[in-house]
Amino acid sequence: MSTLEDLDDLEREQKEDKKDDKKKDGEDGKKGDGDADMQDAEPEEEVLDEEILNLGTRDIVARKRLMENDMRIMKSEYQRLTHEKSSMNEKIKDNLDKIENNRYGPSRAWPHPPVRGGVA
C-alpha cells in the first residue's frame, strides 16, 4: 500500500513527464496559426494540505470516520428537510383548493336555511 508521500511524488513525476513530452513534440504553446493559447483560469491547488501530509495513519483514519459521520448526518438531515418540504407543499395545495372553493360561496350541496314564516 502506498503512502501519501509516494502518491504525491508520483503525481509530480507524471506532471513533469507531460511537460517534457510537450517540449519534445514541439508543442511548447507557440502556434503559428494565430489562435490564442488556452490557459487555466487559476493555478492548480495542491491536492493535500501540508497538515494532512504530516499526520499519522491513525489520525487520518479518525478524520475519515468523522467525515463519514458528518456525511451520514447531513444526508439524514437532507432527507428530513426534503420530506418536510413535500408535506408543506401538499398542505399549501390543499389550502389553495380550500380557498378556491370558498371564493364561490358555500356549496349548493349544503342544505339551505329553513324559510321562516312559511313564505318562500
XYZ file of C-alpha atoms in Angstrom, residues 32-120:
89
model
C 1.786 29.840 -35.998
C -1.914 29.797 -36.924
C -2.818 32.894 -34.884
C -5.047 31.084 -32.369
C -4.752 32.123 -28.748
C -3.447 29.575 -26.286
C -5.894 28.180 -23.756
C -4.759 28.801 -20.203
C -6.165 27.764 -16.855
C -8.160 30.431 -15.084
C -6.438 29.716 -11.782
C -3.307 27.781 -10.945
C -3.986 24.276 -9.716
C -4.011 23.932 -5.957
C -2.232 21.170 -4.122
C -4.450 18.166 -3.568
C -3.378 17.608 0.036
C -2.530 20.174 2.684
C 0.812 20.003 4.447
C -1.043 19.333 7.696
C -2.598 16.160 6.301
C 0.691 15.018 4.825
C 2.312 15.267 8.257
C -0.425 13.310 10.074
C -0.119 9.682 11.031
C -2.268 6.882 9.674
C -4.444 6.682 12.787
C -5.154 10.408 12.679
C -6.129 10.218 9.022
C -8.421 7.247 9.688
C -10.009 9.100 12.619
C -10.628 12.161 10.442
C -12.096 9.927 7.748
C -14.534 8.431 10.262
C -15.544 11.878 11.484
C -16.180 12.997 7.923
C -18.235 9.866 7.201
C -20.335 10.507 10.309
C -20.871 14.110 9.228
C -21.928 12.887 5.781
C -24.461 10.480 7.299
C -25.892 13.228 9.489
C -26.131 15.631 6.561
C -27.815 13.012 4.360
C -30.438 12.261 7.001
C -30.985 15.988 7.560
C -31.388 16.479 3.811
C -33.944 13.644 3.647
C -35.848 15.092 6.612
C -35.942 18.547 5.048
C -36.986 17.143 1.670
C -39.841 15.241 3.310
C -40.873 18.326 5.278
C -40.829 20.416 2.102
C -43.023 17.935 0.224
C -45.520 17.738 3.096
C -45.654 21.545 3.273
C -46.248 21.712 -0.482
C -49.152 19.266 -0.080
C -50.625 21.392 2.719
C -50.265 24.524 0.594
C -52.008 22.802 -2.307
C -54.867 21.686 -0.038
C -55.231 25.180 1.401
C -55.261 26.731 -2.069
C -58.031 24.305 -3.050
C -59.997 25.320 0.053
C -59.533 28.997 -0.780
C -60.675 28.392 -4.350
C -63.796 26.580 -3.112
C -64.621 29.367 -0.648
C -64.433 32.080 -3.325
C -67.569 30.834 -4.985
C -69.555 30.783 -1.776
C -70.895 27.788 0.041
C -71.510 24.698 -1.984
C -75.061 24.051 -3.189
C -74.884 20.614 -1.654
C -75.334 22.177 1.775
C -78.949 22.499 2.871
C -80.337 25.993 2.717
C -81.516 27.571 5.952
C -85.197 26.999 6.661
C -87.593 29.650 5.459
C -89.316 31.432 8.342
C -92.957 32.253 8.312
C -93.799 29.781 5.594
C -93.176 32.280 2.788
C -90.688 31.310 0.194
